[in-house]
Coordinates of C-alpha atoms and ligand atoms in Angstrom, one line a residue:
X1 CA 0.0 0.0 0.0
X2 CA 1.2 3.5 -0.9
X3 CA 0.1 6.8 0.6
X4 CA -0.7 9.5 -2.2
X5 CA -1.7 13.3 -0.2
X6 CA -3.3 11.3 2.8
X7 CA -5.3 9.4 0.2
X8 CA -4.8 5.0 0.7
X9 CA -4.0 3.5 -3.0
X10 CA -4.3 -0.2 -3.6
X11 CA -1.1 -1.7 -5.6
X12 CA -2.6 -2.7 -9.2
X13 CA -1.4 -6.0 -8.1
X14 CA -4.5 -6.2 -5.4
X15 CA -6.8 -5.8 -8.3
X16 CA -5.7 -9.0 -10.6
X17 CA -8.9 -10.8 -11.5
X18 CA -9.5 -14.0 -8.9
X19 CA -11.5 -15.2 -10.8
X20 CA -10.9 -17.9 -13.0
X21 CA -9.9 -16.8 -16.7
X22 CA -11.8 -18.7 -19.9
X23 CA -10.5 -19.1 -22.9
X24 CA -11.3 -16.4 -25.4
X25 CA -12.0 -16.8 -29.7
X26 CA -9.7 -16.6 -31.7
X27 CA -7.7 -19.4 -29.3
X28 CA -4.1 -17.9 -28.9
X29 CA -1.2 -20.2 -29.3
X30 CA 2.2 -18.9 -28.4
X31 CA 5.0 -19.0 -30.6
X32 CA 8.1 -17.5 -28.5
X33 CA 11.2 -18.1 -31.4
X34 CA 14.2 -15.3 -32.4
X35 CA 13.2 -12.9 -34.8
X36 CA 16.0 -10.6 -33.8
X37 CA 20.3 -10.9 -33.4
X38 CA 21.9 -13.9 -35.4
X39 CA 19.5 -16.9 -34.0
X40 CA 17.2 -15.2 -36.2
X41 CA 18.7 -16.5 -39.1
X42 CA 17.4 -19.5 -37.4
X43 CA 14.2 -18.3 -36.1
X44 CA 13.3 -16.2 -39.3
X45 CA 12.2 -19.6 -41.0
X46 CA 10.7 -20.6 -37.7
X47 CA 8.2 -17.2 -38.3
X48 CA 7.4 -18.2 -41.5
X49 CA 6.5 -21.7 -40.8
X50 CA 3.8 -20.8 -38.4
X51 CA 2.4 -18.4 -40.0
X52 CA 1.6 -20.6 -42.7
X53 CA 0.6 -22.6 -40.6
X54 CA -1.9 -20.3 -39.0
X55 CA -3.5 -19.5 -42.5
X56 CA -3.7 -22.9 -43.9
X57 CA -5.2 -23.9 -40.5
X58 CA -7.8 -21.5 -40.4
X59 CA -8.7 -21.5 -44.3
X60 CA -9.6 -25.4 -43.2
X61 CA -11.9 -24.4 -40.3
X62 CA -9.4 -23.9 -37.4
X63 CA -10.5 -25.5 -34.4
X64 CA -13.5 -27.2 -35.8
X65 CA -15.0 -24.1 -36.3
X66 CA -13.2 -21.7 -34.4
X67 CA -10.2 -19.8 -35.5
X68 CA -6.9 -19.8 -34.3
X69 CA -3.9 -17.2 -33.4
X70 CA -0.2 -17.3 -33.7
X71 CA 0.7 -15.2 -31.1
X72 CA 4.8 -14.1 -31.7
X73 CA 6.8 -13.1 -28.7
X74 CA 10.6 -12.3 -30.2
X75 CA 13.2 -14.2 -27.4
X76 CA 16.1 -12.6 -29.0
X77 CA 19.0 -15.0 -29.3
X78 CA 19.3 -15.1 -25.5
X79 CA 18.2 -16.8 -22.2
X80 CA 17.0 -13.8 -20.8
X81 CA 15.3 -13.1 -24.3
X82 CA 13.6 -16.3 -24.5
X83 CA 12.7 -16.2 -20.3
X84 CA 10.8 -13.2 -20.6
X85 CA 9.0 -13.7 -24.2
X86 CA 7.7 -17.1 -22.5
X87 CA 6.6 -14.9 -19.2
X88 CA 4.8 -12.4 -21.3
X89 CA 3.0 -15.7 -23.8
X90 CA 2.0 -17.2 -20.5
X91 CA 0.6 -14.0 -18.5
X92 CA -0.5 -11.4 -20.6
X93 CA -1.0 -13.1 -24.2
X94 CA -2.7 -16.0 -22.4
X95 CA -1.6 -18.9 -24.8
X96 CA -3.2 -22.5 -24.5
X97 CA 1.0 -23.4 -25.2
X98 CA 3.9 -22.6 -26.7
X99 CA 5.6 -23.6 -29.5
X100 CA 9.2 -22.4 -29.2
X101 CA 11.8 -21.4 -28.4
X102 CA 14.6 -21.5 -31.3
X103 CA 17.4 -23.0 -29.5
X104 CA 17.9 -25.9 -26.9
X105 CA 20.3 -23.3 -24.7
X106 CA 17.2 -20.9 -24.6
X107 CA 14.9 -23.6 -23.9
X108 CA 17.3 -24.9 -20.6
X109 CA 16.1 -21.2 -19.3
X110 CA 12.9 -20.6 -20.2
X111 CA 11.2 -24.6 -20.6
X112 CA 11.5 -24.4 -16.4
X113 CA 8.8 -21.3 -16.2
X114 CA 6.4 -23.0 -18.6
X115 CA 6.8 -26.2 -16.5
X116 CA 5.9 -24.1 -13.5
X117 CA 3.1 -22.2 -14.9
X118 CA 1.8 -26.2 -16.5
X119 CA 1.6 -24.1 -19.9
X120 CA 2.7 -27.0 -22.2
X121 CA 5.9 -26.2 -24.3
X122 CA 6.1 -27.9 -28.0
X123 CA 10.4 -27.5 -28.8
X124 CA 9.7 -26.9 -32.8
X125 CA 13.8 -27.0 -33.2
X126 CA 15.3 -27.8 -30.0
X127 CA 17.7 -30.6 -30.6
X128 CA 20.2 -31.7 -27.3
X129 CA 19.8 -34.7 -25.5
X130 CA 17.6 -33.9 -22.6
X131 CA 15.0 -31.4 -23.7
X132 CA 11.9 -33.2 -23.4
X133 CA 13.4 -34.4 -19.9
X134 CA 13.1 -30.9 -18.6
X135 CA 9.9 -31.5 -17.3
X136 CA 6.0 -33.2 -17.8
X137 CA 5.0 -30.1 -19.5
X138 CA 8.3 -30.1 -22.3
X139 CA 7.8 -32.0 -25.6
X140 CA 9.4 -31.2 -29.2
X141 CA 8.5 -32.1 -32.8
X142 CA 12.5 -31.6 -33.6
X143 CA 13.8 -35.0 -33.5
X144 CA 17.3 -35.0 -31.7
X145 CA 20.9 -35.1 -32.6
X146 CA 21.4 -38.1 -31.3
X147 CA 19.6 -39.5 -34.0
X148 CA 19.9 -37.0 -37.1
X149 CA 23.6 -36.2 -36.8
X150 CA 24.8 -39.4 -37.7
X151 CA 23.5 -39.5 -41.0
X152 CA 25.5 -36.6 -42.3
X153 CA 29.1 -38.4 -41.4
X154 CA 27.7 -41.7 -42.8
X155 CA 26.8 -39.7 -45.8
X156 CA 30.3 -38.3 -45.9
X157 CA 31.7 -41.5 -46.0
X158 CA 29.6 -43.1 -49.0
X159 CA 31.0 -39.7 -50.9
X160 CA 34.7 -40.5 -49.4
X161 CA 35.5 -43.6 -48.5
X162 CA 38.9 -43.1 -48.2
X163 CA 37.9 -40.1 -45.6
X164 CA 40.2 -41.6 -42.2
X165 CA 40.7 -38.2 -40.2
X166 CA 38.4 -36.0 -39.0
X167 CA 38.5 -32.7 -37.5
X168 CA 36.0 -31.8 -35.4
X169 CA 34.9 -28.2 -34.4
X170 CA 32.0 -26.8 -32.1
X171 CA 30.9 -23.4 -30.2
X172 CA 31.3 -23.9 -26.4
X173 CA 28.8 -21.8 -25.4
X174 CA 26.1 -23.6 -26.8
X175 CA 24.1 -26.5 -25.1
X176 CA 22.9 -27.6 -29.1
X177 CA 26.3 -27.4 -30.2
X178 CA 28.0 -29.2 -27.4
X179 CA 25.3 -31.9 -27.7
X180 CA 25.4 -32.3 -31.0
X181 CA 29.8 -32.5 -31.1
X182 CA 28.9 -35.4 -28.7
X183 CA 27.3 -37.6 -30.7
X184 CA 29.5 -36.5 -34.2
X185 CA 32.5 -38.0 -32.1
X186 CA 30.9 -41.2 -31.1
X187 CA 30.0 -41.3 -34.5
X188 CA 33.3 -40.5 -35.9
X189 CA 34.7 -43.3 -33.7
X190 CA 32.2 -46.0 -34.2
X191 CA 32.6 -45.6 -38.0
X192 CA 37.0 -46.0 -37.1
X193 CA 38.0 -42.5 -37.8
X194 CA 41.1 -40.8 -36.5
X195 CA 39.6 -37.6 -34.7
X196 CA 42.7 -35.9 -35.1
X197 CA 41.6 -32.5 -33.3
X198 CA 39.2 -31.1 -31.4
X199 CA 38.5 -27.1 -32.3
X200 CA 36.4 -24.9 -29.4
X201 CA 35.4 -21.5 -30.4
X202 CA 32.3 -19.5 -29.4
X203 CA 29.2 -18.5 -31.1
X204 CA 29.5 -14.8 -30.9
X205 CA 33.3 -15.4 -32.8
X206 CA 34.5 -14.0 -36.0
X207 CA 37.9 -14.8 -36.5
X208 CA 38.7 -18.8 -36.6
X209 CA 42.7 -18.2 -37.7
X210 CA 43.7 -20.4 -34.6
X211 CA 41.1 -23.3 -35.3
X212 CA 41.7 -23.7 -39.2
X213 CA 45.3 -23.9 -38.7
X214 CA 45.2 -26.3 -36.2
X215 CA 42.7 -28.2 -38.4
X216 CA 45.2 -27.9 -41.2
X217 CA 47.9 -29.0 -39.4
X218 CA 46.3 -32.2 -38.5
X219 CA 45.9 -33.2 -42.1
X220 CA 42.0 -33.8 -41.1
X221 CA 40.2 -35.3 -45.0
X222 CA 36.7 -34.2 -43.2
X223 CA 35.5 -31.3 -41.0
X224 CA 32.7 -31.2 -38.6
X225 CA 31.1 -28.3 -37.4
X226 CA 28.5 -27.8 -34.4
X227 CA 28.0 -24.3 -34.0
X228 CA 25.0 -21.5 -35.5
X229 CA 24.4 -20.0 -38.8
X230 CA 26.9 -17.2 -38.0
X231 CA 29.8 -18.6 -36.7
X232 CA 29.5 -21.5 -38.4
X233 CA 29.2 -19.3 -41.8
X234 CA 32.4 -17.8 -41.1
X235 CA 34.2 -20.9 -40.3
X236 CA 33.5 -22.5 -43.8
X237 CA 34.3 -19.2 -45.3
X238 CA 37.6 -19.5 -43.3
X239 CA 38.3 -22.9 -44.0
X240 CA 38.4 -22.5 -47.5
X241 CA 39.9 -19.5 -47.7
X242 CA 42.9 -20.4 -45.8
X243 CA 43.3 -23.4 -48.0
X244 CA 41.3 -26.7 -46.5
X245 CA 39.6 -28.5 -49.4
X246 CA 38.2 -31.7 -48.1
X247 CA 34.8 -32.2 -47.3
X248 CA 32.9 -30.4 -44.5
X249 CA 29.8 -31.8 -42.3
X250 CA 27.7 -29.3 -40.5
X251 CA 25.0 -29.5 -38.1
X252 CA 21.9 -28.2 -37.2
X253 CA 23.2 -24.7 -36.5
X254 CA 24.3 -24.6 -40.2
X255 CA 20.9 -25.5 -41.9
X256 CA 19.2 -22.5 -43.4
X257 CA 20.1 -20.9 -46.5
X258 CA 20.6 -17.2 -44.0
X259 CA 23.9 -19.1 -43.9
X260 CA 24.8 -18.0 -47.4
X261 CA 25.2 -14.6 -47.4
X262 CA 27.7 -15.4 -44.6
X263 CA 30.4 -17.8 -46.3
X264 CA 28.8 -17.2 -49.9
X265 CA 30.1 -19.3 -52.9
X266 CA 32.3 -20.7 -50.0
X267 CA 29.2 -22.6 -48.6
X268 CA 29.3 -25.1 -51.5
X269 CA 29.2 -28.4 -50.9
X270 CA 28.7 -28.8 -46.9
X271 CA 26.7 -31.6 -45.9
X272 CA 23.9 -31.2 -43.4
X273 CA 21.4 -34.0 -42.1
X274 CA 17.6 -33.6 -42.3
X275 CA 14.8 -34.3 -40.3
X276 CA 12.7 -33.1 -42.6
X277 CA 12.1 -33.1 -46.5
X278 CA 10.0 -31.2 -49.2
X279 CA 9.5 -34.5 -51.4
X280 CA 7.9 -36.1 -47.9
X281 CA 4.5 -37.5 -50.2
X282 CA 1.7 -36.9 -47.6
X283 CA -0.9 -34.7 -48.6
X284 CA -0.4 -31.9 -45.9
X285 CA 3.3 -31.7 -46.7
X286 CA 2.6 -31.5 -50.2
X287 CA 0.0 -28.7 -48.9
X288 CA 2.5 -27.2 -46.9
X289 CA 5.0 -27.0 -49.9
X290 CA 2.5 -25.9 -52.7
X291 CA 1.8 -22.3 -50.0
X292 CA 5.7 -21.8 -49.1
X293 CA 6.8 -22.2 -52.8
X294 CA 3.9 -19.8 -53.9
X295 CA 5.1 -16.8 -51.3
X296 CA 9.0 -17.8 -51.6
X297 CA 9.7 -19.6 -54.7
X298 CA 11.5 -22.2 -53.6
X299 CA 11.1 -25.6 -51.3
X300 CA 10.9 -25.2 -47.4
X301 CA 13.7 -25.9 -44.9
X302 CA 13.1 -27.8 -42.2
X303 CA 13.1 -25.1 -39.6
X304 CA 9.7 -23.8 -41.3
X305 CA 8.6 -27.4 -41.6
X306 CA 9.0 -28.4 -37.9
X307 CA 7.6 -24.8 -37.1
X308 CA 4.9 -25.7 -39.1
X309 CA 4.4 -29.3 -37.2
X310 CA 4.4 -27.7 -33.6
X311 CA 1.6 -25.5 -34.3
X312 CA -0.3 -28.6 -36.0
X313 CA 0.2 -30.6 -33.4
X314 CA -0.9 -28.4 -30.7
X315 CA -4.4 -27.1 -33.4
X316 CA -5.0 -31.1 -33.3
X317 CA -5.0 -31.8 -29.9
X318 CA -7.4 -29.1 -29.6
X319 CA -9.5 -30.7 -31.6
X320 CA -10.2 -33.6 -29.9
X321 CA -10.8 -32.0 -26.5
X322 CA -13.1 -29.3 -28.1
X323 CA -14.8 -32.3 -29.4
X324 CA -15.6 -33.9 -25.7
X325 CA -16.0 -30.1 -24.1
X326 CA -16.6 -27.3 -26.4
X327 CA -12.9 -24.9 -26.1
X328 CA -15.1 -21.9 -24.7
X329 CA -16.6 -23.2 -21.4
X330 CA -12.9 -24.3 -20.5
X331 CA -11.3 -22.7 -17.7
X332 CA -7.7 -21.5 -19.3
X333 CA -5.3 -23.4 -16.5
X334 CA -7.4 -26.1 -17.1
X335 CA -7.5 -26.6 -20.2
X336 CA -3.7 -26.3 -20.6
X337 CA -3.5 -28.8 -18.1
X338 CA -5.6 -30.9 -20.5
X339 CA -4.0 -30.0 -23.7
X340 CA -0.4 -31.5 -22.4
X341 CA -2.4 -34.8 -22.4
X342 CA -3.9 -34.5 -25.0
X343 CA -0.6 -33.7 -26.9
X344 CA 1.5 -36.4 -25.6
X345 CA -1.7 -38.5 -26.4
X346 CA -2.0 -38.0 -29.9
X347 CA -0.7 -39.3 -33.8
X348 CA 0.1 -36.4 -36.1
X349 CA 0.1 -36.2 -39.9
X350 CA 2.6 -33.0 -40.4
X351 CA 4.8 -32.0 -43.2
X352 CA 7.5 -34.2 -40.9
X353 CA 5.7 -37.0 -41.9
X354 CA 3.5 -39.2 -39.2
X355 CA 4.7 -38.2 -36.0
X356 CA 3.8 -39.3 -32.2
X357 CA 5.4 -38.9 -28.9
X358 CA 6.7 -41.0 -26.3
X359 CA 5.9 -40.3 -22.7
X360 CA 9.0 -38.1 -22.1
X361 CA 7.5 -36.0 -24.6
X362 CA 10.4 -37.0 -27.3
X363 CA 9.1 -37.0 -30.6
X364 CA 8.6 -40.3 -32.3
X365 CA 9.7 -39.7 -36.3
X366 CA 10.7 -42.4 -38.9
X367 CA 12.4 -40.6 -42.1
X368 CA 15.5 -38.8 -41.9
X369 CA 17.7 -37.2 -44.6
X370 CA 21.0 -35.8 -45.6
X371 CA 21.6 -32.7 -48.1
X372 CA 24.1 -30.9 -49.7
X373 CA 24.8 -27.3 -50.2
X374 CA 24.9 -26.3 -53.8
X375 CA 25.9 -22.7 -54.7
X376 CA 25.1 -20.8 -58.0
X377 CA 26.8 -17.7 -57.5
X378 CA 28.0 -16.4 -54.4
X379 CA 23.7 -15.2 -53.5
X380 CA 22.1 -18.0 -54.6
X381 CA 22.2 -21.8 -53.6
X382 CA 20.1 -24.6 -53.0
X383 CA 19.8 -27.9 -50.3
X384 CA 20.3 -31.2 -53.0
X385 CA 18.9 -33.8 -50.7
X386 CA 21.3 -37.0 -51.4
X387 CA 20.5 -40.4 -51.6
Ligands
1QQ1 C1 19.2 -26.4 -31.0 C2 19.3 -26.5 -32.4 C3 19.4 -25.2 -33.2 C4 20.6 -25.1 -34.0 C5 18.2 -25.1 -34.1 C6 17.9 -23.7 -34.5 O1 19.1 -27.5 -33.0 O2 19.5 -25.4 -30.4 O3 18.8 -27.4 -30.4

């Protein structure tokens, strides 16, 4: 309580509604991903996919009749960023969940309030080991890199066979990257490669003089680098500049086209693993495809896909409950209670292909893909998905 000239003045906080809160039309899911700093290279195809998927959903009917809306919160490339977006979804945009945020070290910081709050969290590109264990309330349509970074180095090796040392290279400050370095050294070793170094550097780094020399030194026939679309970027561009000319492997951090810009003609020929791919026959990836290449003239990545997948997922599970209790006479913390189950409960045809979950909330997904860079000109370039 404050004192104003004599008079007594109630803290707004004393007036917040007691009352329970209902879920309002159109029914607002939260989308928390970077649109700003360098994850947005990232993130920017994260935007795009669920927007599409927004339209496409509600040109269908939405929520059996009702519409829906994709409510973005920016979380910067940042814990703090991705904290508060997720603070602000939860208690002032009111979302039924979230689908976000854009990386796995964002989603260490901000997952834990959504857990708190029981506001379930759909990871739509969150890819270290241990996301969906974060908590009852965490689940993620981005399949892990436990399972998706393989592919790329066996890929490597069917291009190379005679491919014996590897250098390996990731950003420290990561959580993705250090994950995802994990398993591309197991992987390296159960296949019987030499790793003949092991390169740190961090994400917000420009110059990588010291790394590409030492990876030159070591006479390394493959690279393979876990870092973001920046960094990572500038480390092909470096590599080949400064003379390395064997293959490259990159992960996650690396797969958007935003990368080219960054290393340019330089980006030809680096191999990324898929988890997600345009010629994927089912009807609402074919869907999906048909609206993306009308507004942007090419095929979707997979960030926009997976984007695309976490909103679906979360409009479907709507679905059924609405079915059994219409969405408008549910009380809000209820029916996000509700909706976690619902989620965790369901099958889901998405441009991913057919995806479930397990009861971790890990994402169940059968195909998986590797691609390679192809440059044009030093702008334009494509993803050549490999067989
Ligand atoms: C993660 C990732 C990112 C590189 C995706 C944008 O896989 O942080 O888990």
């Amino acid at each position: 309580m404050k004192r104003i000239a004599g008079t007594v003045v109630l803290t707004a906080g004393l007036f917040t509604l007691a009352h329970a809160q209902k879920v309002a039309s159109p029914i607002s899911i939260g989308v928390g991903i970077a649109r700003t700093g360098n994850v947005a290279l990232l993130g920017q195809e994260q935007v795009i996919g669920a927007q599409i998927a927004e339209k496409l959903i509600n040109s269908r009917g939405g929520i059996n009749g009702t519409p829906i809306k994709v409510v973005l919160q920016d979380t910067g490339g940042d814990e703090n960023g991705a904290i508060n977006a997720f603070q602000t979804l939860i208690n002032k945009d009111r979302v039924v969940a979230i689908v976000g945020p854009t990386l796995s070290q964002q989603a260490f910081a901000a997952d834990p309030i959504a857990e708190r709050a029981k506001v379930p969290v759909v990871g739509p590109s969150n890819t270290a080991k241990g996301i969906p264990q974060i908590g009852d309330y965490v689940a993620r349509v981005s399949a892990p890199v436990a399972v998706v970074a393989p592919n790329a180095v066996r890929q490597a090796l069917k291009l190379d066979s005679k491919i014996k040392k590897v250098a390996v290279l990731y950003a420290q400050n990561d959580a993705f990257s250090v994950s995802e370095t994990g398993t591309f050294q197991e992987t390296a070793k159960a296949q019987g490669l030499d790793v003949a170094t092991v390169q740190r550097f961090q994400t917000t780094d420009t110059d990588f003089t010291t790394q590409v020399q030492a990876v030159l030194n070591s006479g390394a026939q493959l690279v393979i680098i876990s870092g973001l679309a920046a960094d990572g970027g500038n480390l092909v561009k470096q590599l080949r500049q400064l003379g390395y000319k064997g293959l490259i492997v990159g992960g996650n951090g690396l797969n958007t086209s935003n990368m080219f810009p960054v290393c340019q003609k330089l980006c030809d020929g680096v191999i990324i693993a898929q988890a997600y791919s345009p010629a994927e026959p089912s009807s609402i990836n074919q869907l999906f495809v048909k609206q993306y290449r009308a507004q942007y003239k090419k095929d979707p990545p997979q960030f926009a896909a997976q984007a695309y997948a976490g909103v679906q997922v979360v409009v479907e599970a709507l679905k059924v409950i609405d079915k059994k209790k219409k969405l408008a006479t549910w009380d809000l913390a209820d029916l996000r209670v509700e909706l976690n189950r619902q989620i965790l409960a369901g099958k889901y045809n998405t441009p991913l292909g057919q995806i479930s979950f397990d009861k971790e909330g890990e994402v169940v997904q059968k195909n998986f893909y590797v691609a390679q860079i192809r440059m044009k000109d030093a702008k334009n370039g494509t993803f050549v998905y490999l067989k």
